Structure formats: C-alpha cells, structure tokens
Amino acid sequence: MEKLQKALGKARKQRGDVTSDASGRKASDTLKGGVLLPVPPVWDELTPFEPNLDVLMHNRVMTLNAQAVPNPFDILRTKVFLLMRQNGWKRVAITSPTKSCGKTTTACNLAVGFSRQRENRTMLFDVDLRRPGVAKVLGHKPQHGIKSLLTGDVTPQEQMLRLRTNVALSMAHNPVSDPTQLLLAQQTSEVLDDIQTEFTPDIMIFDLPPMLVTDDARAFLKNVDCALIVARAEQTRMSELDICEREVGEHTNVLGVVLNNCRHVADEEQYYGEYS
C-alpha cells in the first residue's frame, strides 16, 4: 500500500505539468465575454431520467445531492473540471489497469455530481462494451444501446437520457462480443464529433475497459483529450499501474491517478486517494 502511494507520487513528479493536447482538438469556451451561453435546445429533446436514490446509494453513487461534509467524489470532480478547463480539454476517459478497480463507479459519480453544476453540460458514455456497467450502476436499462448510437442506427435524441437539465447519459444495452472494430471505426469518431458539435458539452466522460485486459481501450483513446486512471489499493500492483500509465500516455494525456478503496482514510472517503 505504502509502496503504491510512493509510486504515484513519483509518477506525478516525472509527468510534471500537463499542457499539451494529444488530440490536437481545440475546445470552445462555455463563457464568452463573461456571458454564459444558452443551453442548445437539443438537450430538451432527450428523455428525462429520474434515478432511484436507493439504487444509487447501494451502488456507491453518492453525488446526486449535496452533503454537509464534502464528498470525496465532489473534490475529485472539481479537480478534474479545473485541470481540463486549464488545458482546454473536453473529453476524458476513465480507465484502470485491471478489472474491479472502481472506474465505472468513479465515472458515474463524476457525471451525477456534475448534474448539480447547472452552468456546465456533461455527457457520460459507456464504452466498456464487453462488460458495460453504467446502466447497472445507475439502475436503468436503455431501449437502445450505445452501439446503435455509434453505428448511426439511432440518433442521440433516441438513445441518450437526460439527468436533470445538463447531463446526458449514453448507456449500453447488451454486451458486444467484439467491440474493437467499432471502437476503431472512423464512423465512431465522426459520430462523437457530431454529438459534440450539436450538444456543445463542457465535458464528455467515457467509461473505458481496463487497459491491461483487452485492446479495446487502446482502440478508443485516440478519441479523447486525456485519461484518468483508477487503481485499487491492496489489489493493483505497481508494475500494472506503471504499464497502464505508460500505455495511456502513448495515446493521450494522463490527467491523473485515483487510488480507490484506500484504508488509510475514513470509510466514507475510501474512494479518494492519491490524485495528480
């Protein structure tokens, strides 16, 4: 545990400040001349989604409502938002070295937490197509899965759901047996570009598969500006984290590393750990 924390600290020092945009994409500002831009009307066309609070809490999604004590995920949300805005980034992938590190829980908490920031528009996409988890964590199975969206069989208005007024959710319906071809496809990149142009989100969050399990994440990382890596205390090996971070860095910017399930903090803060 202590060795893993030291390794994270060393990695942060080696990376230094991240300022480049691996994708070359230029992000437009939400504020222009100090005036908040209006929400595009297409957001009103998305089907509203009312989550069950008991289901969310059971699945450790704790960011739907503000709490008297700052939620660790809210702290993470703020850090992610500020770093991405500082670098002009819009798209962030959430991945991990191996399975069961908590990446989907992290992605869902970030997206749900952003729903409380009404001035910002956020989108969450479940791109872990072999083992999709967002629908289960949020307690809803969509009529159309994200595969149909990426192949152009349905429109965003037909596939995506809207949480409150400012968060769009694109969940998977069923697992996809061989998603690598879909994730590599130029059409997938074009669909995401079209969605970004039409909905003008401030942040697009992508829940990716673990880096060291399949090649799916590598196939998709070209579509994002940065990636957040979730490691699990007492499970993730330093060698796995090192390989994961190096491979992510070959395809996009490493936004930071979250140490999940850390026993060195209180139970209610166990998802918050070393972050850079």
PDB file of C-alpha atoms in Angstrom:
ATOM      1  CA  MET A   1       0.000   0.000   0.000  1.00  0.00           C
ATOM      2  CA  GLU A   2       2.686   2.500   1.051  1.00  0.00           C
ATOM      3  CA  LYS A   3       4.832   1.485  -1.918  1.00  0.00           C
ATOM      4  CA  LEU A   4       1.937   2.136  -4.290  1.00  0.00           C
ATOM      5  CA  GLN A   5       1.380   5.608  -2.840  1.00  0.00           C
ATOM      6  CA  LYS A   6       5.086   6.412  -3.227  1.00  0.00           C
ATOM      7  CA  ALA A   7       4.965   5.193  -6.820  1.00  0.00           C
ATOM      8  CA  LEU A   8       2.037   7.504  -7.534  1.00  0.00           C
ATOM      9  CA  GLY A   9       3.924  10.445  -6.091  1.00  0.00           C
ATOM     10  CA  LYS A  10       6.988   9.628  -8.165  1.00  0.00           C
ATOM     11  CA  ALA A  11       4.873   9.366 -11.315  1.00  0.00           C
ATOM     12  CA  ARG A  12       3.378  12.782 -10.654  1.00  0.00           C
ATOM     13  CA  LYS A  13       6.816  14.381 -10.362  1.00  0.00           C
ATOM     14  CA  GLN A  14       8.001  12.693 -13.545  1.00  0.00           C
ATOM     15  CA  ARG A  15       4.972  13.871 -15.516  1.00  0.00           C
ATOM     16  CA  GLY A  16       5.112  17.474 -14.329  1.00  0.00           C
ATOM     17  CA  ASP A  17       2.505  19.921 -15.572  1.00  0.00           C
ATOM     18  CA  VAL A  18       0.426  18.638 -18.467  1.00  0.00           C
ATOM     19  CA  THR A  19      -0.280  21.308 -21.044  1.00  0.00           C
ATOM     20  CA  SER A  20      -0.341  19.664 -24.453  1.00  0.00           C
ATOM     21  CA  ASP A  21      -3.416  18.350 -26.233  1.00  0.00           C
ATOM     22  CA  ALA A  22      -2.671  14.917 -27.680  1.00  0.00           C
ATOM     23  CA  SER A  23      -5.709  15.014 -29.956  1.00  0.00           C
ATOM     24  CA  GLY A  24      -4.974  18.461 -31.399  1.00  0.00           C
ATOM     25  CA  ARG A  25      -8.614  19.356 -30.824  1.00  0.00           C
ATOM     26  CA  LYS A  26      -9.428  22.957 -29.824  1.00  0.00           C
ATOM     27  CA  ALA A  27     -12.078  23.362 -27.147  1.00  0.00           C
ATOM     28  CA  SER A  28     -14.513  26.272 -27.256  1.00  0.00           C
ATOM     29  CA  ASP A  29     -15.215  28.229 -24.104  1.00  0.00           C
ATOM     30  CA  THR A  30     -18.541  27.983 -22.309  1.00  0.00           C
ATOM     31  CA  LEU A  31     -18.245  31.631 -21.288  1.00  0.00           C
ATOM     32  CA  LYS A  32     -17.769  34.289 -23.954  1.00  0.00           C
ATOM     33  CA  GLY A  33     -17.389  37.869 -22.892  1.00  0.00           C
ATOM     34  CA  GLY A  34     -18.440  36.913 -19.378  1.00  0.00           C
ATOM     35  CA  VAL A  35     -21.861  35.750 -20.614  1.00  0.00           C
ATOM     36  CA  LEU A  36     -22.998  32.150 -20.142  1.00  0.00           C
ATOM     37  CA  LEU A  37     -24.053  30.646 -23.456  1.00  0.00           C
ATOM     38  CA  PRO A  38     -27.614  29.277 -23.591  1.00  0.00           C
ATOM     39  CA  VAL A  39     -28.216  25.538 -23.473  1.00  0.00           C
ATOM     40  CA  PRO A  40     -28.832  24.233 -27.016  1.00  0.00           C
ATOM     41  CA  PRO A  41     -32.489  23.211 -27.497  1.00  0.00           C
ATOM     42  CA  VAL A  42     -31.442  19.660 -28.434  1.00  0.00           C
ATOM     43  CA  TRP A  43     -30.946  18.965 -24.718  1.00  0.00           C
ATOM     44  CA  ASP A  44     -34.686  19.353 -24.180  1.00  0.00           C
ATOM     45  CA  GLU A  45     -35.272  16.603 -26.744  1.00  0.00           C
ATOM     46  CA  LEU A  46     -33.534  13.978 -24.596  1.00  0.00           C
ATOM     47  CA  THR A  47     -35.746  11.692 -22.491  1.00  0.00           C
ATOM     48  CA  PRO A  48     -35.606  12.727 -18.811  1.00  0.00           C
ATOM     49  CA  PHE A  49     -34.115  10.190 -16.404  1.00  0.00           C
ATOM     50  CA  GLU A  50     -35.123  10.131 -12.734  1.00  0.00           C
ATOM     51  CA  PRO A  51     -32.695   7.881 -10.842  1.00  0.00           C
ATOM     52  CA  ASN A  52     -33.702   5.889  -7.786  1.00  0.00           C
ATOM     53  CA  LEU A  53     -31.713   7.315  -4.881  1.00  0.00           C
ATOM     54  CA  ASP A  54     -31.680   3.971  -3.043  1.00  0.00           C
ATOM     55  CA  VAL A  55     -30.225   2.248  -6.106  1.00  0.00           C
ATOM     56  CA  LEU A  56     -27.577   4.926  -6.469  1.00  0.00           C
ATOM     57  CA  MET A  57     -26.539   4.710  -2.839  1.00  0.00           C
ATOM     58  CA  HIS A  58     -26.464   0.897  -2.985  1.00  0.00           C
ATOM     59  CA  ASN A  59     -24.091   1.171  -5.941  1.00  0.00           C
ATOM     60  CA  ARG A  60     -21.980   3.802  -4.164  1.00  0.00           C
ATOM     61  CA  VAL A  61     -23.064   6.730  -6.301  1.00  0.00           C
ATOM     62  CA  MET A  62     -23.127   9.443  -3.660  1.00  0.00           C
ATOM     63  CA  THR A  63     -23.110  12.679  -5.632  1.00  0.00           C
ATOM     64  CA  LEU A  64     -26.737  13.246  -6.636  1.00  0.00           C
ATOM     65  CA  ASN A  65     -27.349  15.660  -3.766  1.00  0.00           C
ATOM     66  CA  ALA A  66     -25.024  17.980  -1.881  1.00  0.00           C
ATOM     67  CA  GLN A  67     -23.900  16.865   1.572  1.00  0.00           C
ATOM     68  CA  ALA A  68     -22.862  18.803   4.646  1.00  0.00           C
ATOM     69  CA  VAL A  69     -19.489  17.048   4.634  1.00  0.00           C
ATOM     70  CA  PRO A  70     -17.663  17.399   1.295  1.00  0.00           C
ATOM     71  CA  ASN A  71     -17.939  14.198  -0.706  1.00  0.00           C
ATOM     72  CA  PRO A  72     -14.592  12.818  -1.926  1.00  0.00           C
ATOM     73  CA  PHE A  73     -16.070  12.438  -5.408  1.00  0.00           C
ATOM     74  CA  ASP A  74     -17.090  16.093  -5.399  1.00  0.00           C
ATOM     75  CA  ILE A  75     -13.489  17.010  -4.641  1.00  0.00           C
ATOM     76  CA  LEU A  76     -12.357  14.786  -7.499  1.00  0.00           C
ATOM     77  CA  ARG A  77     -14.995  16.332  -9.789  1.00  0.00           C
ATOM     78  CA  THR A  78     -13.708  19.824  -9.061  1.00  0.00           C
ATOM     79  CA  LYS A  79     -10.090  18.823  -9.664  1.00  0.00           C
ATOM     80  CA  VAL A  80     -10.990  17.140 -12.948  1.00  0.00           C
ATOM     81  CA  PHE A  81     -13.018  20.141 -14.093  1.00  0.00           C
ATOM     82  CA  LEU A  82     -10.337  22.701 -13.241  1.00  0.00           C
ATOM     83  CA  LEU A  83      -7.499  20.717 -14.836  1.00  0.00           C
ATOM     84  CA  MET A  84      -9.492  20.113 -18.002  1.00  0.00           C
ATOM     85  CA  ARG A  85     -10.551  23.735 -18.285  1.00  0.00           C
ATOM     86  CA  GLN A  86      -6.971  24.866 -17.662  1.00  0.00           C
ATOM     87  CA  ASN A  87      -5.774  22.764 -20.596  1.00  0.00           C
ATOM     88  CA  GLY A  88      -8.749  23.387 -22.881  1.00  0.00           C
ATOM     89  CA  TRP A  89      -9.817  19.738 -22.824  1.00  0.00           C
ATOM     90  CA  LYS A  90     -13.359  18.436 -23.308  1.00  0.00           C
ATOM     91  CA  ARG A  91     -13.074  14.635 -23.391  1.00  0.00           C
ATOM     92  CA  VAL A  92     -11.821  12.458 -20.544  1.00  0.00           C
ATOM     93  CA  ALA A  93     -11.588   8.668 -20.443  1.00  0.00           C
ATOM     94  CA  ILE A  94     -11.861   6.756 -17.167  1.00  0.00           C
ATOM     95  CA  THR A  95      -9.864   3.533 -17.189  1.00  0.00           C
ATOM     96  CA  SER A  96      -7.894   1.228 -14.892  1.00  0.00           C
ATOM     97  CA  PRO A  97      -5.072  -1.294 -15.147  1.00  0.00           C
ATOM     98  CA  THR A  98      -7.316  -4.316 -14.450  1.00  0.00           C
ATOM     99  CA  LYS A  99     -10.928  -5.079 -13.578  1.00  0.00           C
ATOM    100  CA  SER A 100     -12.702  -4.286 -10.288  1.00  0.00           C
ATOM    101  CA  CYS A 101     -10.759  -1.096  -9.597  1.00  0.00           C
ATOM    102  CA  GLY A 102     -13.866   1.105  -9.446  1.00  0.00           C
ATOM    103  CA  LYS A 103     -13.608   3.001 -12.735  1.00  0.00           C
ATOM    104  CA  THR A 104     -17.328   2.754 -13.560  1.00  0.00           C
ATOM    105  CA  THR A 105     -18.306   3.906 -10.077  1.00  0.00           C
ATOM    106  CA  THR A 106     -15.900   6.803 -10.460  1.00  0.00           C
ATOM    107  CA  ALA A 107     -17.267   7.739 -13.893  1.00  0.00           C
ATOM    108  CA  CYS A 108     -20.868   7.631 -12.667  1.00  0.00           C
ATOM    109  CA  ASN A 109     -20.109   9.690  -9.566  1.00  0.00           C
ATOM    110  CA  LEU A 110     -18.399  12.319 -11.682  1.00  0.00           C
ATOM    111  CA  ALA A 111     -21.283  12.559 -14.151  1.00  0.00           C
ATOM    112  CA  VAL A 112     -24.006  12.587 -11.490  1.00  0.00           C
ATOM    113  CA  GLY A 113     -22.033  15.131  -9.482  1.00  0.00           C
ATOM    114  CA  PHE A 114     -21.796  17.426 -12.495  1.00  0.00           C
ATOM    115  CA  SER A 115     -25.615  17.453 -12.669  1.00  0.00           C
ATOM    116  CA  ARG A 116     -25.528  19.777  -9.636  1.00  0.00           C
ATOM    117  CA  GLN A 117     -23.453  22.285 -11.583  1.00  0.00           C
ATOM    118  CA  ARG A 118     -26.229  23.584 -13.795  1.00  0.00           C
ATOM    119  CA  GLU A 119     -23.973  26.009 -15.661  1.00  0.00           C
ATOM    120  CA  ASN A 120     -21.943  23.094 -17.070  1.00  0.00           C
ATOM    121  CA  ARG A 121     -23.126  20.479 -19.557  1.00  0.00           C
ATOM    122  CA  THR A 122     -21.762  16.943 -19.203  1.00  0.00           C
ATOM    123  CA  MET A 123     -22.097  13.700 -21.157  1.00  0.00           C
ATOM    124  CA  LEU A 124     -21.334  10.159 -19.949  1.00  0.00           C
ATOM    125  CA  PHE A 125     -20.723   7.333 -22.435  1.00  0.00           C
ATOM    126  CA  ASP A 126     -20.360   3.657 -21.502  1.00  0.00           C
ATOM    127  CA  VAL A 127     -17.667   2.429 -23.884  1.00  0.00           C
ATOM    128  CA  ASP A 128     -16.786  -0.694 -21.878  1.00  0.00           C
ATOM    129  CA  LEU A 129     -18.754  -2.680 -24.420  1.00  0.00           C
ATOM    130  CA  ARG A 130     -17.718  -6.190 -23.386  1.00  0.00           C
ATOM    131  CA  ARG A 131     -18.745  -5.639 -19.755  1.00  0.00           C
ATOM    132  CA  PRO A 132     -20.887  -2.492 -19.650  1.00  0.00           C
ATOM    133  CA  GLY A 133     -21.653  -1.310 -16.137  1.00  0.00           C
ATOM    134  CA  VAL A 134     -23.113   2.199 -16.236  1.00  0.00           C
ATOM    135  CA  ALA A 135     -26.700   1.013 -16.753  1.00  0.00           C
ATOM    136  CA  LYS A 136     -26.447  -1.328 -13.767  1.00  0.00           C
ATOM    137  CA  VAL A 137     -24.859   1.277 -11.513  1.00  0.00           C
ATOM    138  CA  LEU A 138     -27.489   3.881 -12.402  1.00  0.00           C
ATOM    139  CA  GLY A 139     -30.337   1.370 -12.286  1.00  0.00           C
ATOM    140  CA  HIS A 140     -31.693   1.716 -15.820  1.00  0.00           C
ATOM    141  CA  LYS A 141     -31.532  -0.397 -18.979  1.00  0.00           C
ATOM    142  CA  PRO A 142     -31.940   1.757 -22.103  1.00  0.00           C
ATOM    143  CA  GLN A 143     -34.177   0.878 -25.009  1.00  0.00           C
ATOM    144  CA  HIS A 144     -31.306   1.441 -27.435  1.00  0.00           C
ATOM    145  CA  GLY A 145     -27.679   0.760 -26.572  1.00  0.00           C
ATOM    146  CA  ILE A 146     -24.678   2.939 -27.300  1.00  0.00           C
ATOM    147  CA  LYS A 147     -23.654   0.577 -30.105  1.00  0.00           C
ATOM    148  CA  SER A 148     -26.709   1.680 -32.079  1.00  0.00           C
ATOM    149  CA  LEU A 149     -25.712   5.295 -31.492  1.00  0.00           C
ATOM    150  CA  LEU A 150     -22.126   4.823 -32.658  1.00  0.00           C
ATOM    151  CA  THR A 151     -23.193   2.932 -35.787  1.00  0.00           C
ATOM    152  CA  GLY A 152     -25.690   5.642 -36.678  1.00  0.00           C
ATOM    153  CA  ASP A 153     -28.736   3.385 -36.383  1.00  0.00           C
ATOM    154  CA  VAL A 154     -30.382   5.774 -33.903  1.00  0.00           C
ATOM    155  CA  THR A 155     -29.998   9.457 -33.139  1.00  0.00           C
ATOM    156  CA  PRO A 156     -28.699  10.865 -29.847  1.00  0.00           C
ATOM    157  CA  GLN A 157     -32.228  12.047 -29.091  1.00  0.00           C
ATOM    158  CA  GLU A 158     -33.466   8.464 -29.454  1.00  0.00           C
ATOM    159  CA  GLN A 159     -30.681   6.835 -27.460  1.00  0.00           C
ATOM    160  CA  MET A 160     -29.498   9.205 -24.748  1.00  0.00           C
ATOM    161  CA  LEU A 161     -31.201  10.108 -21.474  1.00  0.00           C
ATOM    162  CA  ARG A 162     -31.056  13.424 -19.622  1.00  0.00           C
ATOM    163  CA  LEU A 163     -30.331  13.667 -15.902  1.00  0.00           C
ATOM    164  CA  ARG A 164     -31.745  16.952 -14.599  1.00  0.00           C
ATOM    165  CA  THR A 165     -31.143  19.610 -17.248  1.00  0.00           C
ATOM    166  CA  ASN A 166     -27.472  19.284 -18.020  1.00  0.00           C
ATOM    167  CA  VAL A 167     -26.184  15.685 -18.006  1.00  0.00           C
ATOM    168  CA  ALA A 168     -26.688  13.301 -20.936  1.00  0.00           C
ATOM    169  CA  LEU A 169     -26.257   9.554 -20.454  1.00  0.00           C
ATOM    170  CA  SER A 170     -25.409   7.053 -23.189  1.00  0.00           C
ATOM    171  CA  MET A 171     -25.578   3.542 -21.738  1.00  0.00           C
ATOM    172  CA  ALA A 172     -25.043   0.111 -23.232  1.00  0.00           C
ATOM    173  CA  HIS A 173     -27.995  -2.218 -23.733  1.00  0.00           C
ATOM    174  CA  ASN A 174     -26.158  -5.538 -24.004  1.00  0.00           C
ATOM    175  CA  PRO A 175     -22.502  -6.638 -24.163  1.00  0.00           C
ATOM    176  CA  VAL A 176     -20.808  -6.541 -27.559  1.00  0.00           C
ATOM    177  CA  SER A 177     -18.775  -9.656 -28.340  1.00  0.00           C
ATOM    178  CA  ASP A 178     -16.064  -7.995 -30.452  1.00  0.00           C
ATOM    179  CA  PRO A 179     -16.186  -4.212 -29.997  1.00  0.00           C
ATOM    180  CA  THR A 180     -12.643  -3.364 -31.123  1.00  0.00           C
ATOM    181  CA  GLN A 181     -13.675  -2.825 -34.736  1.00  0.00           C
ATOM    182  CA  LEU A 182     -16.444  -0.455 -33.631  1.00  0.00           C
ATOM    183  CA  LEU A 183     -14.119   1.497 -31.347  1.00  0.00           C
ATOM    184  CA  LEU A 184     -11.506   1.824 -34.101  1.00  0.00           C
ATOM    185  CA  ALA A 185     -14.003   2.842 -36.774  1.00  0.00           C
ATOM    186  CA  GLN A 186     -13.774   6.288 -38.317  1.00  0.00           C
ATOM    187  CA  GLN A 187     -17.560   6.465 -38.128  1.00  0.00           C
ATOM    188  CA  THR A 188     -17.357   6.259 -34.324  1.00  0.00           C
ATOM    189  CA  SER A 189     -15.062   9.286 -34.262  1.00  0.00           C
ATOM    190  CA  GLU A 190     -17.354  11.158 -36.624  1.00  0.00           C
ATOM    191  CA  VAL A 191     -20.456  10.389 -34.554  1.00  0.00           C
ATOM    192  CA  LEU A 192     -18.767  11.687 -31.410  1.00  0.00           C
ATOM    193  CA  ASP A 193     -17.613  14.814 -33.238  1.00  0.00           C
ATOM    194  CA  ASP A 194     -21.160  15.409 -34.468  1.00  0.00           C
ATOM    195  CA  ILE A 195     -22.549  14.956 -30.942  1.00  0.00           C
ATOM    196  CA  GLN A 196     -20.022  17.416 -29.552  1.00  0.00           C
ATOM    197  CA  THR A 197     -20.903  19.956 -32.239  1.00  0.00           C
ATOM    198  CA  GLU A 198     -24.650  19.547 -31.764  1.00  0.00           C
ATOM    199  CA  PHE A 199     -24.796  19.455 -27.957  1.00  0.00           C
ATOM    200  CA  THR A 200     -21.723  21.600 -27.143  1.00  0.00           C
ATOM    201  CA  PRO A 201     -20.965  19.841 -23.823  1.00  0.00           C
ATOM    202  CA  ASP A 202     -18.367  21.217 -21.449  1.00  0.00           C
ATOM    203  CA  ILE A 203     -17.149  17.723 -20.536  1.00  0.00           C
ATOM    204  CA  MET A 204     -17.566  14.315 -22.188  1.00  0.00           C
ATOM    205  CA  ILE A 205     -16.780  11.353 -19.894  1.00  0.00           C
ATOM    206  CA  PHE A 206     -16.051   7.918 -21.368  1.00  0.00           C
ATOM    207  CA  ASP A 207     -16.049   4.792 -19.182  1.00  0.00           C
ATOM    208  CA  LEU A 208     -13.447   2.609 -20.895  1.00  0.00           C
ATOM    209  CA  PRO A 209     -12.421  -1.026 -20.376  1.00  0.00           C
ATOM    210  CA  PRO A 210      -9.325  -1.785 -18.265  1.00  0.00           C
ATOM    211  CA  MET A 211      -6.106  -1.158 -20.183  1.00  0.00           C
ATOM    212  CA  LEU A 212      -4.392  -4.484 -19.468  1.00  0.00           C
ATOM    213  CA  VAL A 213      -7.337  -6.803 -20.150  1.00  0.00           C
ATOM    214  CA  THR A 214      -8.184  -6.157 -23.822  1.00  0.00           C
ATOM    215  CA  ASP A 215      -7.101  -3.838 -26.617  1.00  0.00           C
ATOM    216  CA  ASP A 216     -10.460  -2.028 -26.618  1.00  0.00           C
ATOM    217  CA  ALA A 217      -9.267   0.947 -24.567  1.00  0.00           C
ATOM    218  CA  ARG A 218      -6.230   1.433 -26.790  1.00  0.00           C
ATOM    219  CA  ALA A 219      -8.508   1.424 -29.807  1.00  0.00           C
ATOM    220  CA  PHE A 220     -10.606   4.250 -28.389  1.00  0.00           C
ATOM    221  CA  LEU A 221      -8.107   6.548 -26.660  1.00  0.00           C
ATOM    222  CA  LYS A 222      -7.466   8.453 -29.887  1.00  0.00           C
ATOM    223  CA  ASN A 223     -10.914   9.994 -29.388  1.00  0.00           C
ATOM    224  CA  VAL A 224     -10.199  11.684 -26.033  1.00  0.00           C
ATOM    225  CA  ASP A 225      -8.073  14.568 -24.787  1.00  0.00           C
ATOM    226  CA  CYS A 226      -6.962  12.917 -21.547  1.00  0.00           C
ATOM    227  CA  ALA A 227      -7.493   9.902 -19.295  1.00  0.00           C
ATOM    228  CA  LEU A 228      -7.971   9.374 -15.569  1.00  0.00           C
ATOM    229  CA  ILE A 229      -6.577   6.089 -14.215  1.00  0.00           C
ATOM    230  CA  VAL A 230      -8.297   4.372 -11.277  1.00  0.00           C
ATOM    231  CA  ALA A 231      -6.136   1.994  -9.217  1.00  0.00           C
ATOM    232  CA  ARG A 232      -7.337  -0.127  -6.299  1.00  0.00           C
ATOM    233  CA  ALA A 233      -5.442  -0.297  -3.023  1.00  0.00           C
ATOM    234  CA  GLU A 234      -4.371  -3.801  -1.941  1.00  0.00           C
ATOM    235  CA  GLN A 235      -5.091  -5.072  -5.470  1.00  0.00           C
ATOM    236  CA  THR A 236      -3.339  -3.036  -8.164  1.00  0.00           C
ATOM    237  CA  ARG A 237       0.343  -3.886  -8.483  1.00  0.00           C
ATOM    238  CA  MET A 238       2.895  -1.157  -9.036  1.00  0.00           C
ATOM    239  CA  SER A 239       4.026  -2.910 -12.211  1.00  0.00           C
ATOM    240  CA  GLU A 240       0.448  -2.916 -13.535  1.00  0.00           C
ATOM    241  CA  LEU A 241      -0.005   0.761 -12.756  1.00  0.00           C
ATOM    242  CA  ASP A 242       3.295   1.644 -14.388  1.00  0.00           C
ATOM    243  CA  ILE A 243       2.463  -0.260 -17.580  1.00  0.00           C
ATOM    244  CA  CYS A 244      -1.044   1.197 -17.653  1.00  0.00           C
ATOM    245  CA  GLU A 245       0.181   4.762 -17.234  1.00  0.00           C
ATOM    246  CA  ARG A 246       2.849   4.379 -19.921  1.00  0.00           C
ATOM    247  CA  GLU A 247       0.423   2.870 -22.410  1.00  0.00           C
ATOM    248  CA  VAL A 248      -2.230   5.503 -21.762  1.00  0.00           C
ATOM    249  CA  GLY A 249       0.442   8.178 -22.193  1.00  0.00           C
ATOM    250  CA  GLU A 250       1.272   6.810 -25.643  1.00  0.00           C
ATOM    251  CA  HIS A 251      -2.232   7.646 -26.857  1.00  0.00           C
ATOM    252  CA  THR A 252      -3.400  10.658 -24.850  1.00  0.00           C
ATOM    253  CA  ASN A 253      -2.627  12.872 -21.853  1.00  0.00           C
ATOM    254  CA  VAL A 254      -2.665  11.319 -18.377  1.00  0.00           C
ATOM    255  CA  LEU A 255      -4.928  13.570 -16.313  1.00  0.00           C
ATOM    256  CA  GLY A 256      -4.146  11.813 -13.036  1.00  0.00           C
ATOM    257  CA  VAL A 257      -4.375   8.677 -10.930  1.00  0.00           C
ATOM    258  CA  VAL A 258      -7.040   7.929  -8.309  1.00  0.00           C
ATOM    259  CA  LEU A 259      -6.257   5.418  -5.559  1.00  0.00           C
ATOM    260  CA  ASN A 260      -9.531   3.701  -4.726  1.00  0.00           C
ATOM    261  CA  ASN A 261     -10.535   1.725  -1.616  1.00  0.00           C
ATOM    262  CA  CYS A 262      -7.732   3.210   0.463  1.00  0.00           C
ATOM    263  CA  ARG A 263      -7.822   2.003   4.087  1.00  0.00           C
ATOM    264  CA  HIS A 264      -5.745   4.936   5.298  1.00  0.00           C
ATOM    265  CA  VAL A 265      -8.798   7.211   5.285  1.00  0.00           C
ATOM    266  CA  ALA A 266     -12.264   7.035   6.817  1.00  0.00           C
ATOM    267  CA  ASP A 267     -14.814   4.620   5.358  1.00  0.00           C
ATOM    268  CA  GLU A 268     -16.881   7.389   3.787  1.00  0.00           C
ATOM    269  CA  GLU A 269     -13.753   8.610   1.990  1.00  0.00           C
ATOM    270  CA  GLN A 270     -12.444   5.273   0.782  1.00  0.00           C
ATOM    271  CA  TYR A 271     -12.763   6.174  -2.909  1.00  0.00           C
ATOM    272  CA  TYR A 272     -10.492   9.195  -2.602  1.00  0.00           C
ATOM    273  CA  GLY A 273      -6.764   8.681  -2.718  1.00  0.00           C
ATOM    274  CA  GLU A 274      -3.661   9.939  -4.426  1.00  0.00           C
ATOM    275  CA  TYR A 275      -4.548  12.246  -7.284  1.00  0.00           C
ATOM    276  CA  SER A 276      -2.428  14.311  -9.566  1.00  0.00           C
TER     277      SER A 276
END
